[in-house]
């Protein structure tokens, strides 16, 4: 059949921050496969191929319509030979043999299963695999394995926290935490961030920022919120990290490095009656208890860093990576969750809103719901 390249192809940028990507993905049949290949590369510590597959998936997510032939992707950035070969297989056979090979690989299956447990990263998963372990049951039955506190919580609430969190559940948690924070400090500010701020219907956790309108007043607030959640009987697990934020340090080049603000990783108990709408609580059919466990992240930056943290925690990961890459490669600037630094002028660029940061970078503002790269 006739196939002409989309006229828009020439205008698609290699940077996700110069594209607009909503939650509506017209090329899911390709991006699901490419992301699975990226994950496999990550398990094999092939950083280059991993990034290449993720970038390719991200470009395809930004397209306004489905790709029906290879001609349609001519001129698009970030689509390498491997990606094109995978796409060709899917276009011709309706499936990818390459990804099926990966999916049937014993090591891939085990690492994917192990890393699905809260608190288990690729290193631990690899260690368990090398010991010959293949299932979660085998790990729990192995007497020589010492699980840390986070991993024990991960196994304890595995069924609940591997189930997606709905928007209605995120809203319910938002009300609960907001009420708790306001009970302690009436002028505290709570903001929903992460995937739900980008308009996603489901997420793996719920991410919030918590701060105070006056500098320094945020100190101690997070710990008091945690105590109050515990008193209410809804705190199932809490890992609290103190702030290691140092104003004088330059922004970090390493994307994967965690930011330095005070934060906590929680598992909260959400009651059925607290969730509005027909969906109600996301749980197994036949599950009789009227509550579920949900993963929640709370970050508590000082208010003068608020815009940077909001931008950093809204994501997507690919959008964040490209914002930083753009800042560095195209502007000679350094951006992270704490600050924006102009390396030529040797100057920190202050910001009170996300719009300020885009403006400093000479970028058109991209709305949160357009950052699903
Ligand atoms: N983030 C960060 N540093 C970290 C962890 C996350 O800067 N150590 C940022 C990038 C993410 C955002 O926070 O896009 C939220 O992280 P999540 O892993 O919760 O990702 P999402 O909310 O986008 O997706 P999900 O629906 O899986 O929760
Ligand atoms: Mg999230």
PDB file of N, CA and C and ligand atoms in Angstrom, residues 193-196 198 200 202-208 295 297 313-314 317, ligand 2:
ATOM      1  N   UNK A 193       2.335  15.257  42.831  1.00  0.00           N
ATOM      2  CA  UNK A 193       3.288  15.335  41.722  1.00  0.00           C
ATOM      3  C   UNK A 193       3.404  13.958  41.066  1.00  0.00           C
ATOM      4  N   UNK A 194       4.526  13.650  40.384  1.00  0.00           N
ATOM      5  CA  UNK A 194       4.673  12.348  39.717  1.00  0.00           C
ATOM      6  C   UNK A 194       3.644  12.164  38.603  1.00  0.00           C
ATOM      7  N   UNK A 195       3.387  10.900  38.268  1.00  0.00           N
ATOM      8  CA  UNK A 195       2.511  10.559  37.140  1.00  0.00           C
ATOM      9  C   UNK A 195       1.096  11.126  37.243  1.00  0.00           C
ATOM     10  N   UNK A 196       0.549  11.198  38.457  1.00  0.00           N
ATOM     11  CA  UNK A 196      -0.825  11.705  38.594  1.00  0.00           C
ATOM     12  C   UNK A 196      -0.913  13.185  38.232  1.00  0.00           C
ATOM     13  N   UNK A 198       0.737  14.425  35.886  1.00  0.00           N
ATOM     14  CA  UNK A 198       0.774  14.430  34.414  1.00  0.00           C
ATOM     15  C   UNK A 198      -0.532  13.914  33.815  1.00  0.00           C
ATOM     16  N   UNK A 200      -2.012  10.929  34.484  1.00  0.00           N
ATOM     17  CA  UNK A 200      -2.145   9.476  34.347  1.00  0.00           C
ATOM     18  C   UNK A 200      -3.332   8.953  35.162  1.00  0.00           C
ATOM     19  N   UNK A 202      -3.491   5.766  36.255  1.00  0.00           N
ATOM     20  CA  UNK A 202      -2.949   4.783  37.213  1.00  0.00           C
ATOM     21  C   UNK A 202      -1.466   5.040  37.450  1.00  0.00           C
ATOM     22  N   UNK A 203      -0.988   4.622  38.613  1.00  0.00           N
ATOM     23  CA  UNK A 203       0.429   4.770  38.915  1.00  0.00           C
ATOM     24  C   UNK A 203       0.905   3.640  39.805  1.00  0.00           C
ATOM     25  N   UNK A 204       2.223   3.551  40.010  1.00  0.00           N
ATOM     26  CA  UNK A 204       2.725   2.494  40.889  1.00  0.00           C
ATOM     27  C   UNK A 204       2.804   3.000  42.330  1.00  0.00           C
ATOM     28  N   UNK A 205       2.792   4.340  42.470  1.00  0.00           N
ATOM     29  CA  UNK A 205       2.797   4.955  43.799  1.00  0.00           C
ATOM     30  C   UNK A 205       2.137   6.325  43.688  1.00  0.00           C
ATOM     31  N   UNK A 206       2.093   7.075  44.806  1.00  0.00           N
ATOM     32  CA  UNK A 206       1.603   8.452  44.764  1.00  0.00           C
ATOM     33  C   UNK A 206       2.702   9.339  45.343  1.00  0.00           C
ATOM     34  N   UNK A 207       3.065  10.375  44.575  1.00  0.00           N
ATOM     35  CA  UNK A 207       4.180  11.261  44.960  1.00  0.00           C
ATOM     36  C   UNK A 207       3.652  12.630  45.380  1.00  0.00           C
ATOM     37  N   UNK A 208       4.156  13.142  46.519  1.00  0.00           N
ATOM     38  CA  UNK A 208       3.735  14.456  47.013  1.00  0.00           C
ATOM     39  C   UNK A 208       4.932  15.311  47.404  1.00  0.00           C
ATOM     40  N   UNK A 295       1.802   2.569  48.135  1.00  0.00           N
ATOM     41  CA  UNK A 295       3.117   3.207  48.251  1.00  0.00           C
ATOM     42  C   UNK A 295       2.983   4.706  48.049  1.00  0.00           C
ATOM     43  N   UNK A 297       5.315   8.473  48.307  1.00  0.00           N
ATOM     44  CA  UNK A 297       6.556   9.216  48.536  1.00  0.00           C
ATOM     45  C   UNK A 297       6.205  10.646  48.920  1.00  0.00           C
ATOM     46  N   UNK A 313      10.193  16.206  40.175  1.00  0.00           N
ATOM     47  CA  UNK A 313       9.383  15.059  40.602  1.00  0.00           C
ATOM     48  C   UNK A 313       8.140  14.847  39.748  1.00  0.00           C
ATOM     49  N   UNK A 314       7.846  15.784  38.850  1.00  0.00           N
ATOM     50  CA  UNK A 314       6.682  15.590  37.980  1.00  0.00           C
ATOM     51  C   UNK A 314       6.989  14.589  36.876  1.00  0.00           C
ATOM     52  N   UNK A 317      10.434  10.325  33.728  1.00  0.00           N
ATOM     53  CA  UNK A 317      11.876  10.149  33.819  1.00  0.00           C
ATOM     54  C   UNK A 317      12.571  10.571  32.532  1.00  0.00           C
TER      55      UNK A 317
HETATM   56 MG1  LIG B   2       4.830   7.944  40.954  1.00  0.00          MG
END
